[in-house]
CSV table of C-alpha atoms in Angstrom, one decimal:
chain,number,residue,atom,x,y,z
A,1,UNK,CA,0.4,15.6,14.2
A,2,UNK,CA,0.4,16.6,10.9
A,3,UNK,CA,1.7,15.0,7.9
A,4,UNK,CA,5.2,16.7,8.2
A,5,UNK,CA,5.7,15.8,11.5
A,6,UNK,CA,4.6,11.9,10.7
A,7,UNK,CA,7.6,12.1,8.0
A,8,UNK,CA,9.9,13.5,10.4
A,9,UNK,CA,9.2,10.5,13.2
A,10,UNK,CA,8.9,7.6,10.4
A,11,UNK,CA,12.2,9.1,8.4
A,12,UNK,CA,14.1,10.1,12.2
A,13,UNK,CA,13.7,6.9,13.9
A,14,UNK,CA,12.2,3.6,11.6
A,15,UNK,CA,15.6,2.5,11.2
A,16,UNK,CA,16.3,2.7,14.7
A,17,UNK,CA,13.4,0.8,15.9
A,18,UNK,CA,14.0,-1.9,12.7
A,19,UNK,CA,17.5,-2.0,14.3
A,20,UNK,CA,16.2,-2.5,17.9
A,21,UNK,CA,13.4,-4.8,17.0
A,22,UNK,CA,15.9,-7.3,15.2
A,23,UNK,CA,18.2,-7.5,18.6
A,24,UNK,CA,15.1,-8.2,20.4
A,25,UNK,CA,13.3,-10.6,18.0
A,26,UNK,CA,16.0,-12.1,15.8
A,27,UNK,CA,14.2,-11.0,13.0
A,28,UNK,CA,13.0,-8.6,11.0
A,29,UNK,CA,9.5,-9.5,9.7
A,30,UNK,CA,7.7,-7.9,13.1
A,31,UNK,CA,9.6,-4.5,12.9
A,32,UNK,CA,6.9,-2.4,10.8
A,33,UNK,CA,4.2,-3.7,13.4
A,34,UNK,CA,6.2,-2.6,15.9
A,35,UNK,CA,7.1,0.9,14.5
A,36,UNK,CA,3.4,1.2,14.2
A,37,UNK,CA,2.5,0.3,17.7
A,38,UNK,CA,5.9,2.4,18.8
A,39,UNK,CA,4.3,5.8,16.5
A,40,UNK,CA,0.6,5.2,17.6
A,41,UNK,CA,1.3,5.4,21.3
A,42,UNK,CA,3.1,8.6,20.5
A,43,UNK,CA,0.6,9.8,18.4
A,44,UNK,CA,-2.4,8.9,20.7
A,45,UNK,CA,-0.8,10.4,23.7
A,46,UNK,CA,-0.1,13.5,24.8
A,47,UNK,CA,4.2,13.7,25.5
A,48,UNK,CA,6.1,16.8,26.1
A,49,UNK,CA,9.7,15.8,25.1
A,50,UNK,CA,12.3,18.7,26.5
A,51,UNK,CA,14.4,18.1,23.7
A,52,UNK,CA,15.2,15.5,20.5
A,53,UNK,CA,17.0,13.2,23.2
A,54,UNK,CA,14.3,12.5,25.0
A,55,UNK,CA,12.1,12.0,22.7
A,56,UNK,CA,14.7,9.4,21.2
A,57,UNK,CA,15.1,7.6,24.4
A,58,UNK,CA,11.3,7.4,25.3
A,59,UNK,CA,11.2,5.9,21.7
A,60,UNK,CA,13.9,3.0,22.9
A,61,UNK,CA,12.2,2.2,25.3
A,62,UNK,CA,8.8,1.9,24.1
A,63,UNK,CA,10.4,0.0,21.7
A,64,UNK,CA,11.8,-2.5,24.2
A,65,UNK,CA,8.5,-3.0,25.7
A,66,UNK,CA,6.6,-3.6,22.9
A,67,UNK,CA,9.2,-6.4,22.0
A,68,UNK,CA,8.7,-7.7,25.1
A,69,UNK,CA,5.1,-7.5,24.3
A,70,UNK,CA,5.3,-9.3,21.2
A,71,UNK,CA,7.7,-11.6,22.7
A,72,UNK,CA,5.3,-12.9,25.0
A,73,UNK,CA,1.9,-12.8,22.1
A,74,UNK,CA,4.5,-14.2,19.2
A,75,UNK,CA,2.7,-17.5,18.7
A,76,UNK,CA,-0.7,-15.8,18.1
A,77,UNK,CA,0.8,-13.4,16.0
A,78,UNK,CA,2.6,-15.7,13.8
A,79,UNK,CA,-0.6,-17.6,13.4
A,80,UNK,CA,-2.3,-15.0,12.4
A,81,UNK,CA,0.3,-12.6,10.8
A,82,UNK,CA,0.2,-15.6,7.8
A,83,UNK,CA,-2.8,-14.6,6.0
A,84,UNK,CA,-1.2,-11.6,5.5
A,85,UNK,CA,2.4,-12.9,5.2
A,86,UNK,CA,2.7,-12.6,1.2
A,87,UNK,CA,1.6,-8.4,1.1
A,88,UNK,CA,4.5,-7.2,3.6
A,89,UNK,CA,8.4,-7.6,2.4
A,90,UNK,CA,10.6,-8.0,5.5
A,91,UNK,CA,13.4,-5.6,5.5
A,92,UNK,CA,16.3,-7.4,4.4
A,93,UNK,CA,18.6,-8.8,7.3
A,94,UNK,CA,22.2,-8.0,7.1
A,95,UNK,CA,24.9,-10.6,5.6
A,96,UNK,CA,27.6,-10.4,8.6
A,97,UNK,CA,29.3,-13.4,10.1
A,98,UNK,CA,30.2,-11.1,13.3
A,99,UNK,CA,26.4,-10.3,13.5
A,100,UNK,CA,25.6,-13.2,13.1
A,101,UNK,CA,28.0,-14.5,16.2
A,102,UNK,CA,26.4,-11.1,18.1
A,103,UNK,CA,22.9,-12.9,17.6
A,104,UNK,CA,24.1,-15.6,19.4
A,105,UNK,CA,24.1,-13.5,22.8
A,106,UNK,CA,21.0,-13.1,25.0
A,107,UNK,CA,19.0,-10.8,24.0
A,108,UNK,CA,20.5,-8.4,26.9
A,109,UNK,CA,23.6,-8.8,25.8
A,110,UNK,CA,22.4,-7.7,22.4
A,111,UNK,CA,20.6,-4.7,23.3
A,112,UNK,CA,23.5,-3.3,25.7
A,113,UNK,CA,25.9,-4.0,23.0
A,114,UNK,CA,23.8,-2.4,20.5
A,115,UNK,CA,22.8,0.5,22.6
A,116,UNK,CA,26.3,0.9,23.5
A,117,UNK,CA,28.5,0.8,21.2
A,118,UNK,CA,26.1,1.8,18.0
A,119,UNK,CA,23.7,4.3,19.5
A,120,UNK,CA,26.9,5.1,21.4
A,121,UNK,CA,24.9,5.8,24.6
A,122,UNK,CA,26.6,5.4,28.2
A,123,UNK,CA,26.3,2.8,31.1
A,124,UNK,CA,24.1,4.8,33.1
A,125,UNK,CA,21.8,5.7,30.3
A,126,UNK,CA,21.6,2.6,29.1
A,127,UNK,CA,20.1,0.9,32.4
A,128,UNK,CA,17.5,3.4,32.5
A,129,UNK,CA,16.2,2.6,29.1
A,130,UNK,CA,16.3,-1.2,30.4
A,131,UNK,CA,15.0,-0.6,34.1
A,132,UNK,CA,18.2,-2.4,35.3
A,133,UNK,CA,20.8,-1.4,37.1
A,134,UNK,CA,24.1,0.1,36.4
A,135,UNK,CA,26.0,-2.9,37.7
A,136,UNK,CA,23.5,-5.2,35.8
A,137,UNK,CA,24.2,-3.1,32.3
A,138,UNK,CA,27.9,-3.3,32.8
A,139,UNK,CA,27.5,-7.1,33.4
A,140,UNK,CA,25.7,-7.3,30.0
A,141,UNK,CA,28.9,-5.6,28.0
A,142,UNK,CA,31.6,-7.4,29.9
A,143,UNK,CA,30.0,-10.8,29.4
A,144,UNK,CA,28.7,-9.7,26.1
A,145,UNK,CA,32.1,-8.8,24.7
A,146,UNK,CA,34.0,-11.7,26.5
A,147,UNK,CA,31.5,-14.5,24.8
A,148,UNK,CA,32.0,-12.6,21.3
A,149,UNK,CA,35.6,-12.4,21.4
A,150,UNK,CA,35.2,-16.6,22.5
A,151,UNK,CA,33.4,-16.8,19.6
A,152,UNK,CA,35.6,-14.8,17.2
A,153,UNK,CA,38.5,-16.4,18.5
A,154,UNK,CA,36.4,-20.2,18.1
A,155,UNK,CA,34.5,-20.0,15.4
A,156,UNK,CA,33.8,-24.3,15.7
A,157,UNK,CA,32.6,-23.7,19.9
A,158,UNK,CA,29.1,-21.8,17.6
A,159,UNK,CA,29.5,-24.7,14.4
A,160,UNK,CA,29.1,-27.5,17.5
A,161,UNK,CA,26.2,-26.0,19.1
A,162,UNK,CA,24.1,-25.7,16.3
A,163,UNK,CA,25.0,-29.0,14.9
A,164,UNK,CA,23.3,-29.8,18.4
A,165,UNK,CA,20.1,-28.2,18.0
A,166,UNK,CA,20.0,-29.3,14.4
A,167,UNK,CA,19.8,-33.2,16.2
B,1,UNK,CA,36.1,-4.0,21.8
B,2,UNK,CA,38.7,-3.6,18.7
B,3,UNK,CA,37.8,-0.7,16.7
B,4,UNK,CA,37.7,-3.1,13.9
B,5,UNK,CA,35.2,-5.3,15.6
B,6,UNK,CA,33.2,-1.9,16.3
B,7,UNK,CA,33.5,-1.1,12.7
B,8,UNK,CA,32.4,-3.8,11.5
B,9,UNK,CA,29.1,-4.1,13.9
B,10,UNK,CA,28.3,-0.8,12.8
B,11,UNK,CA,28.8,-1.1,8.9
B,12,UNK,CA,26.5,-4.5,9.5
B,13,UNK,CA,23.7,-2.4,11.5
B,14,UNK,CA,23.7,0.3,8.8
B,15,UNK,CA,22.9,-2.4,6.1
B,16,UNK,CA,19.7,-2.8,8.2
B,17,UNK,CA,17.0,-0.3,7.5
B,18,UNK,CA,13.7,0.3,5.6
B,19,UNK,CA,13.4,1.1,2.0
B,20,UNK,CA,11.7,4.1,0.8
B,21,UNK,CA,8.4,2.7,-0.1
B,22,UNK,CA,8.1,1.0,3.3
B,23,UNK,CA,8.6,4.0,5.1
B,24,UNK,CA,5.9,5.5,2.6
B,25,UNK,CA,3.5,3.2,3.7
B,26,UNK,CA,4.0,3.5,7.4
B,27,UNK,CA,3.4,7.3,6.9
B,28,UNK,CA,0.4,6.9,5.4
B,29,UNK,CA,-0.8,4.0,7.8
B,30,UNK,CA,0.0,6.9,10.8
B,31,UNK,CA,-1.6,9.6,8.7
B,32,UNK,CA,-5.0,7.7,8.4
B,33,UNK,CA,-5.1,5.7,11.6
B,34,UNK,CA,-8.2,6.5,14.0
B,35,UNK,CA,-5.6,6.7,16.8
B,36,UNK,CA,-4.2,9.8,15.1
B,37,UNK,CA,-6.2,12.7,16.2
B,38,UNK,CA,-5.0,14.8,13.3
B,39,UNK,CA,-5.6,12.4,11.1
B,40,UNK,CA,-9.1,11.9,12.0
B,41,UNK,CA,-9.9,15.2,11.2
B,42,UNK,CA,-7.8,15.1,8.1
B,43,UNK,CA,-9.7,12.1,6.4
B,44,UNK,CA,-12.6,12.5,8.1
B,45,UNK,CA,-12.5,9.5,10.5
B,46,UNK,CA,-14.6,10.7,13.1
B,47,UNK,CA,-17.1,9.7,10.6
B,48,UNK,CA,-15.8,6.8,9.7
B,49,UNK,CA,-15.0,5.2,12.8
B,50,UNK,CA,-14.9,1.3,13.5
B,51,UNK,CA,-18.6,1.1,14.2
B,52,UNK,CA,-19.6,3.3,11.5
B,53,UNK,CA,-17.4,1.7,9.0
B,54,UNK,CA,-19.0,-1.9,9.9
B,55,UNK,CA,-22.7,-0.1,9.5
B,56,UNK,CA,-21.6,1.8,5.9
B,57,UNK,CA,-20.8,-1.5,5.2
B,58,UNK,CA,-24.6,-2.5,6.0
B,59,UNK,CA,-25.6,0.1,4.2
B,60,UNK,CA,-23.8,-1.3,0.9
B,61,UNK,CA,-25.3,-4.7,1.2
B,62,UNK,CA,-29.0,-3.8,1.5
B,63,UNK,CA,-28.4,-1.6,-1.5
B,64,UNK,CA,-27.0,-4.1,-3.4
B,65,UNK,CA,-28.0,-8.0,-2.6
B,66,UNK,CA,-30.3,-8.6,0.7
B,67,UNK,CA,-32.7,-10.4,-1.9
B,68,UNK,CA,-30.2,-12.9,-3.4
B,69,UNK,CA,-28.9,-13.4,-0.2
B,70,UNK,CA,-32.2,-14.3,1.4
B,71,UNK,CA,-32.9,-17.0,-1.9
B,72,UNK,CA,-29.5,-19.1,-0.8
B,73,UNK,CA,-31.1,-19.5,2.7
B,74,UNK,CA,-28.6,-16.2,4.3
B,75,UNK,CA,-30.3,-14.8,7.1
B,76,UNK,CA,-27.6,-12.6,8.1
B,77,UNK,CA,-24.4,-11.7,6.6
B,78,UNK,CA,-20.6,-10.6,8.8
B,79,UNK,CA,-19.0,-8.0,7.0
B,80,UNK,CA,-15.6,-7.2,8.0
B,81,UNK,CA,-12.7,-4.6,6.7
B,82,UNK,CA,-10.0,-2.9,8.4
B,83,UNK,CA,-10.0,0.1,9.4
B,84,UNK,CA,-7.4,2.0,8.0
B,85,UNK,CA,-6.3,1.2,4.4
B,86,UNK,CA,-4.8,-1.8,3.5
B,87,UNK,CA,-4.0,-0.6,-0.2
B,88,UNK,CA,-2.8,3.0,-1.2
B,89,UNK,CA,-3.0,3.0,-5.0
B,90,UNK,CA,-5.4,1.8,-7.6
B,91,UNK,CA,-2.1,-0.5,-8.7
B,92,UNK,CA,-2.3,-2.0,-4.8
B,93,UNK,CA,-6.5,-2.4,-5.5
B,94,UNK,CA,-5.4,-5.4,-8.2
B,95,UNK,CA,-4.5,-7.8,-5.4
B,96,UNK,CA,-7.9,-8.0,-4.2
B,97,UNK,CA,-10.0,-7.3,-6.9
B,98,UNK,CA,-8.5,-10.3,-8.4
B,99,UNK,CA,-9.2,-12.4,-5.4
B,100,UNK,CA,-12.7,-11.3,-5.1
B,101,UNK,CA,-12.3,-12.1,-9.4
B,102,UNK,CA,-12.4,-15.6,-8.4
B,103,UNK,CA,-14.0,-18.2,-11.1
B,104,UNK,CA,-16.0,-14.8,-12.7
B,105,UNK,CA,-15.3,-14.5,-16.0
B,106,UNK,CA,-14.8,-10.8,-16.5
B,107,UNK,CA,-12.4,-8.7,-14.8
B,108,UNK,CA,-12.8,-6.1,-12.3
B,109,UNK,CA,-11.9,-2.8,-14.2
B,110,UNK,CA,-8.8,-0.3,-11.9
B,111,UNK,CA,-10.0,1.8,-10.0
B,112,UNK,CA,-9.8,5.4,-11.6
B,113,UNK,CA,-6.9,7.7,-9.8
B,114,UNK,CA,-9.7,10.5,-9.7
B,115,UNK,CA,-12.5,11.8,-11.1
B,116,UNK,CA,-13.3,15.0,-12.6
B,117,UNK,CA,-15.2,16.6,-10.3
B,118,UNK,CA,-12.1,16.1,-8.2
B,119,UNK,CA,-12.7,13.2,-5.9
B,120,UNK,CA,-9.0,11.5,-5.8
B,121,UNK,CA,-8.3,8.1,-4.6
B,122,UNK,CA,-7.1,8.2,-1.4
B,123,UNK,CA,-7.5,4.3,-0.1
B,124,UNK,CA,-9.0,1.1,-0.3
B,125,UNK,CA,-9.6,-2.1,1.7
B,126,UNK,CA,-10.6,-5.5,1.0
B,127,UNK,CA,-14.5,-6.3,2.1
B,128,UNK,CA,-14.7,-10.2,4.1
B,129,UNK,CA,-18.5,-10.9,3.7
B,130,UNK,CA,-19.9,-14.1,5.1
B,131,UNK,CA,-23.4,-15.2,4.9
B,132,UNK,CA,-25.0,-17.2,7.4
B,133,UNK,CA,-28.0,-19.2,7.9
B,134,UNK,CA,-30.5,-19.5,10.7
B,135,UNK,CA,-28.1,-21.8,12.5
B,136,UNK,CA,-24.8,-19.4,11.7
B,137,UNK,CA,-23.9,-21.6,9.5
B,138,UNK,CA,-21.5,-19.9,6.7
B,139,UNK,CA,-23.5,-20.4,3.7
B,140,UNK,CA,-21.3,-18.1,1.3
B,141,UNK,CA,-18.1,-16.3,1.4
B,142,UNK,CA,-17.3,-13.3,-0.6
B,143,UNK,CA,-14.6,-10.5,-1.5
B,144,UNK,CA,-15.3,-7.3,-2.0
B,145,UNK,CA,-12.9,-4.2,-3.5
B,146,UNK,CA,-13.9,-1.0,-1.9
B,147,UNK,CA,-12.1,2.3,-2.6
B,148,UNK,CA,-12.1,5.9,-1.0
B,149,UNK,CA,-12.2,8.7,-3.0
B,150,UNK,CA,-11.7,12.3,-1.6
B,151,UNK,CA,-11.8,16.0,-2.4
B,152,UNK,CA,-10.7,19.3,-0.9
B,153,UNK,CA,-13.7,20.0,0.5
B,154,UNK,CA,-12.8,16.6,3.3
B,155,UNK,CA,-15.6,14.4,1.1
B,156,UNK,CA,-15.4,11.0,1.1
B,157,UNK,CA,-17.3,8.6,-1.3
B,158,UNK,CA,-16.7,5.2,-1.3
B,159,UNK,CA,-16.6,2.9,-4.5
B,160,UNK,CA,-17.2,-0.9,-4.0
B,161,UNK,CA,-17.0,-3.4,-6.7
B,162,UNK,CA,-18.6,-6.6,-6.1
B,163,UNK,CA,-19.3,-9.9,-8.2
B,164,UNK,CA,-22.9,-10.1,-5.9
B,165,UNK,CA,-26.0,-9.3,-8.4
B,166,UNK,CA,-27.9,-6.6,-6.9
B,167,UNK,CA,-30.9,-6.8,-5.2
B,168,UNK,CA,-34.1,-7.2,-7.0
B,169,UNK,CA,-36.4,-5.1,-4.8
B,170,UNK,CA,-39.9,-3.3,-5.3
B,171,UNK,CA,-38.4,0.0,-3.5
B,172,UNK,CA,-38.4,2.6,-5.7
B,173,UNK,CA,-35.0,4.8,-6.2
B,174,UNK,CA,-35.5,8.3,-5.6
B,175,UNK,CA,-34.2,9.1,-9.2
B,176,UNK,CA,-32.8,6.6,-12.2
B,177,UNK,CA,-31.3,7.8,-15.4
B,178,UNK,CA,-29.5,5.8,-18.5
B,179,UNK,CA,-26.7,6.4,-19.0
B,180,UNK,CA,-25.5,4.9,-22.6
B,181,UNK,CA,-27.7,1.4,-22.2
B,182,UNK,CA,-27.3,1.1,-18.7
B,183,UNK,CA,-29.8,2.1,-15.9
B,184,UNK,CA,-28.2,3.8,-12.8
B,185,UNK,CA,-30.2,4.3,-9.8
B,186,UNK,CA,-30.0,7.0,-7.4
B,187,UNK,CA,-30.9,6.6,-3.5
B,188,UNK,CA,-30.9,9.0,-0.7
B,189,UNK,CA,-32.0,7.4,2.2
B,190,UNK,CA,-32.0,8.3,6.3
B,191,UNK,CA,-30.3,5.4,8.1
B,192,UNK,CA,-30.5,5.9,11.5
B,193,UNK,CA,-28.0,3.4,13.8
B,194,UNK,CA,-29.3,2.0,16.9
B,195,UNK,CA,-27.4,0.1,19.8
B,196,UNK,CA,-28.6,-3.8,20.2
B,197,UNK,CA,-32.3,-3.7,22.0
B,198,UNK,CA,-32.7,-0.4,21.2
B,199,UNK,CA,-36.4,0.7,22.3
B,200,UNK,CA,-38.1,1.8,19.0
B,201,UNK,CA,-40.9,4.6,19.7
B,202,UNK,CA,-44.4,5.0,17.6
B,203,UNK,CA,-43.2,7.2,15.8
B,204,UNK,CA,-40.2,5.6,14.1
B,205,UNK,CA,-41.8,2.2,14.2
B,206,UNK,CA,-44.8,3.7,11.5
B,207,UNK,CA,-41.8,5.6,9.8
B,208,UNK,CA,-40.3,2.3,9.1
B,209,UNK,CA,-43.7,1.0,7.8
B,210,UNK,CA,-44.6,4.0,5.0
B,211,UNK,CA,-41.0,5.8,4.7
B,212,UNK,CA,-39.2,3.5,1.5
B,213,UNK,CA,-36.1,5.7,2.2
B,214,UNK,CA,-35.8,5.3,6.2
B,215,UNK,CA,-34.2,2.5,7.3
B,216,UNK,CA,-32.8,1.0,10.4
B,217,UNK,CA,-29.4,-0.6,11.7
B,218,UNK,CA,-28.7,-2.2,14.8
B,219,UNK,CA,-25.2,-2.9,16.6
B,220,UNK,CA,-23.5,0.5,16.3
B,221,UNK,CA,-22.8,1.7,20.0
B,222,UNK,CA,-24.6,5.0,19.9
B,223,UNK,CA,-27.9,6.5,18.0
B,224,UNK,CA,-26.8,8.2,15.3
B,225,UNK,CA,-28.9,9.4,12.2
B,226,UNK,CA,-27.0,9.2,8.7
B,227,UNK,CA,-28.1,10.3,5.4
B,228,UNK,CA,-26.3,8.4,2.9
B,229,UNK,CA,-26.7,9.2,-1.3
B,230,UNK,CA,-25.8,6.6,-3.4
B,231,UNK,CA,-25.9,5.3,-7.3
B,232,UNK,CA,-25.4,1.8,-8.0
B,233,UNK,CA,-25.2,0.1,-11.5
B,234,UNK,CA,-24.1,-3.6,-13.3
B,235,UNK,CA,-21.5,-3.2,-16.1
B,236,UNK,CA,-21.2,-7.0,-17.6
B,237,UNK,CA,-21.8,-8.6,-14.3
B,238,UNK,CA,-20.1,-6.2,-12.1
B,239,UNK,CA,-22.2,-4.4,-9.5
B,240,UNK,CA,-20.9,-1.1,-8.5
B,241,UNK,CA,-21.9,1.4,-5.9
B,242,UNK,CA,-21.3,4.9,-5.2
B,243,UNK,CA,-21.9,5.7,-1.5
B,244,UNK,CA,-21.5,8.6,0.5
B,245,UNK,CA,-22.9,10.2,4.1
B,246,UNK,CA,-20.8,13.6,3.3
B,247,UNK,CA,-24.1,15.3,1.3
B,248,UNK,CA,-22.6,14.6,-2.3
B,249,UNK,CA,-24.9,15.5,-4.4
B,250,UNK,CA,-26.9,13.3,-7.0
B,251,UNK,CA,-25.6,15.1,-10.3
B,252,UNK,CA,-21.7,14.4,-8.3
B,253,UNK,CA,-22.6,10.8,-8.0
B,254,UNK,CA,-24.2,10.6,-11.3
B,255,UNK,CA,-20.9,12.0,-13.4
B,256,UNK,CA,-19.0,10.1,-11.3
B,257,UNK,CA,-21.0,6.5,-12.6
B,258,UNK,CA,-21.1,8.2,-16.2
B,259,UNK,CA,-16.9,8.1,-15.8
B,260,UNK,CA,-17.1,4.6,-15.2
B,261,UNK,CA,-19.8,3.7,-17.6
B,262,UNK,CA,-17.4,5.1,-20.1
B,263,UNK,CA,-13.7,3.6,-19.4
C-alpha cells in the first residue's frame, strides 16, 4: 500500500467515515481515531475487494463496529484522549436545525436514515451493513421519518425535553 | 421524506468533512504506521519497531546522562515515545521543544528541514523520561525533542535535543574533533539487546568487562546485535545527539553536528 493508494483511501472515504462516526457518536472529535483504526485494519489485512462497492461497504461497516467499539471504551478514552485534546482540531460540526432534530433519533434511526437517504443505499443493503434484518431496517426509516416529521411539525415537543434533562 | 427535507439533510452532511491538512496528517500517520507493511519498508520500521524504538531510546540516555542521573539518587529511568510520529514538520517540533524548554533559560533552536548531505526531516516525537529510585519512586520528569531525519538511501538518523547535561564518564569516544570551540564526540558502539533473564555466556560477560564500546540492554523481546554511531555535543546548555544504527558514517555525522554548530 503505497503512498498513492493511502491518498486514494484517506481522500475516497475520510469524509464518509467523519459522516458515519458523527451519526454514531454525536460528535465529531473521535472521527480521525476512527478513520485510523477503520485504514489500519485495511492496511494490515489482506482484503480482495471485487469492485469499489465493496470495498465501500466493507468500509461502513468496519466503521460501524469500531463505533460500537468506542462506544463501549468511551469513558477510558475521554480520560485519556485529554492530554492530547489541545494538538487535534475536531472537524467542524454542521449548523442545521433539521440535523440537529435528526440527532435526536437513536442512533439506528440515524444511521438507516443516513445510509438511506445520503449514501442513497437500499433496504436490503442497508441491513446487511447493520446485521439486522430487512424488516428491522425498514422499521428504522418508518419510525425514523415519522418522529422527524413530529419534530419538524413540533418544534416545542424537542424545547420540553431538553429543558428536562437540563433539570 | 420531502425532497426539501432530503435537500436539506444532504446540504447539512456535506458541510461535514475533513480539511486538507487533516487529511494530510492521516496519510502520513497510515504511511509510517508499523501496521503498514509498505510503510515499514518505506521508512525503515522493521528496524524501528516498538521494542527497538524503546531500546534506541536506551541507547540515547547512556550516551548522554546515566551519571547525572545516578547523583539525584535515579536508579532506573522509563522512557516512553510513540511510535509513529506525533509531529510532521520542524514548525510541529516547536510544541514540544518548548515544553521540554520549561524554566531553561535558552531556547531549543528548529530543527533544520535537512542537511546537506541530504538527510531530510521526515518526523519527530516527543520523549516522556522518568527517573526512578530504588523504591520506583519518580524522582524526575523530563521532555525530550527527538527528530528523524532521512535519505534516499532508506537512512535514518535520529536527532534528540535535551535540557539533561551529559554524562561525565571516563569511557573514551572512539574519535572527538572541535568544531569552532566546541568538542563533539564520536561513538560507535555494539549494543546487543537481550530478553529479561537472558543467560549471559563467558564470552560476552569478559566482553562487557574490557570492550568500552560493547554494551548490553535488557527488555527487548529477542537478541539482536545493533551497531549504533553517534556524535553528541552541548551548545549553551543544550545537549544534542546524533544517533543512527543504519552504518552512517562518522564524517556524515560529523558535518551534520558542524550544520548545527553553525546556525
Amino acid at each position: 500500500m503505497n503512498r498513492r493508494n493511502t491518498d486514494r483511501l484517506v481522500n475516497t472515504y475520510a469524509d464518509m467515515i467523519l459522516r458515519i462516526s458523527y451519526m454514531y457518536l454525536k460528535q465529531s472529535y473521535d472521527a480521525e481515531d476512527i478513520c485510523q483504526t477503520v485504514f489500519l485494519k485495511l492496511l494490515s489485512g489482506e482484503y480482495d475487494f471485487k469492485d469499489a462497492s465493496h470495498e465501500k461497504a466493507w468500509i461502513i461497516r468496519t466503521t460501524i463496529n469500531a463505533c460500537k467499539d468506542h462506544l463501549r471504551t468511551s469513558f477510558w478514552k475521554r480520560a485519556t484522549d485529554l492530554e492530547n485534546a489541545g494538538e487535534i482540531v475536531a472537524p467542524k460540526e454542521p449548523e442545521s436545525e433539521l440535523l440537529d432534530l435528526v440527532m435526536t433519533l437513536p442512533y439506528n434511526y440515524r444511521i438507516s436514515i443516513y445510509l438511506h437517504y445520503y449514501e442513497g443505499y437500499r433496504v436490503g443493503e442497508i441491513a446487511t451493513m447493520l446485521g439486522k434484518s430487512e424488516n428491522t431496517v425498514s422499521a428504522y426509516l418508518n419510525r425514523g421519518r415519522k418522529k422527524l416529521r413530529g419534530l419538524l411539525e413540533n418544534p416545542d415537543a424537542q424545547t420540553n425535553t431538553i429543558a428536562k434533562g437540563v433539570m | 421524506m420531502s425532497d426539501i427535507i432530503k435537500t436539506e439533510f444532504k446540504n447539512s452532511i456535506d458541510e461535514l468533512h475533513f480539511t486538507p491538512a487533516a487529511k494530510e496528517r492521516m496519510c502520513r500517520k497510515l504511511e509510517h504506521s508499523p501496521a503498514n507493511p509498505e510503510g515499514s519498508k518505506k521508512s525503515n520500521m522493521k528496524k524501528w519497531s516498538i521494542t527497538r524504538t524503546a531500546a534506541a531510546a536506551a541507547v540515547c540516555l547512556m550516551l548522554t546522562g546515566i551519571p547525572v542521573l545516578a547523583s539525584t539518587g535515579i536508579t532506573q529511568w522509563v522512557s516512553g515515545t510513540r511510535s509513529a510520529y506525533e509531529y510532521h514538520s520542524p514548525e510541529e517540533m516547536t510544541v514540544v521543544q518548548k515544553e521540554a524548554q520549561g524554566d531553561n533559560e535558552t531556547p531549543m533552536p528548529a530543527f533544520p528541514k535537512s542537511f546537506d548531505n541530504g538527510f531530510v526531516f521526515d518526523g519527530g516525537n516527543k520523549v516522556n523520561t522518568s527517573g526512578l529510585d530504588a523504591g520506583q519512586n519518580i524522582i524526575q520528569k523530563w521532555i525530550e525533542a527527538e527528530g528523524y531525519y532521512k535519505n534516499t538511501e532508506r537512512q535514518t538518523v535520529s536527532l534528540t535535543m535535551s535540557y539533561i547535561p551529559p554524562s561525565e564518564t571516563d569511557i573514551a569516544p572512539t574519535e572527538s574533533r572541535m568544531i569552532g570551540d566546541i568538542p563533539v564526540n564520536y561513538d560507535y558502539s555494539e549494543y546487543l539487546f537481550v530478553p529479561v533473564g537472558y543467560e549471559m555466556d563467558e564470552a560476552i560477560k569478559n566482553r562487557m568487562e574490557t570492550d568500552d564500546h560493547f554494551q548490553i540492554s535488557d527488555g527487548t523481546d529477542d537478541v539482536e546485535t545493533v551497531y549504533y554511531s553517534s556524535v553528541s555535543f552541548v551548545r549553551e546548555g543544550i545537549s544534542y545527539l546524533l544517533l543512527s544504527s543504519d552504518e552512517v558514517s562518522a564524517d556524515e555525522l560529523f558535518d551534520m553536528a558542524q550544520e548545527l554548530i553553525n546556525e
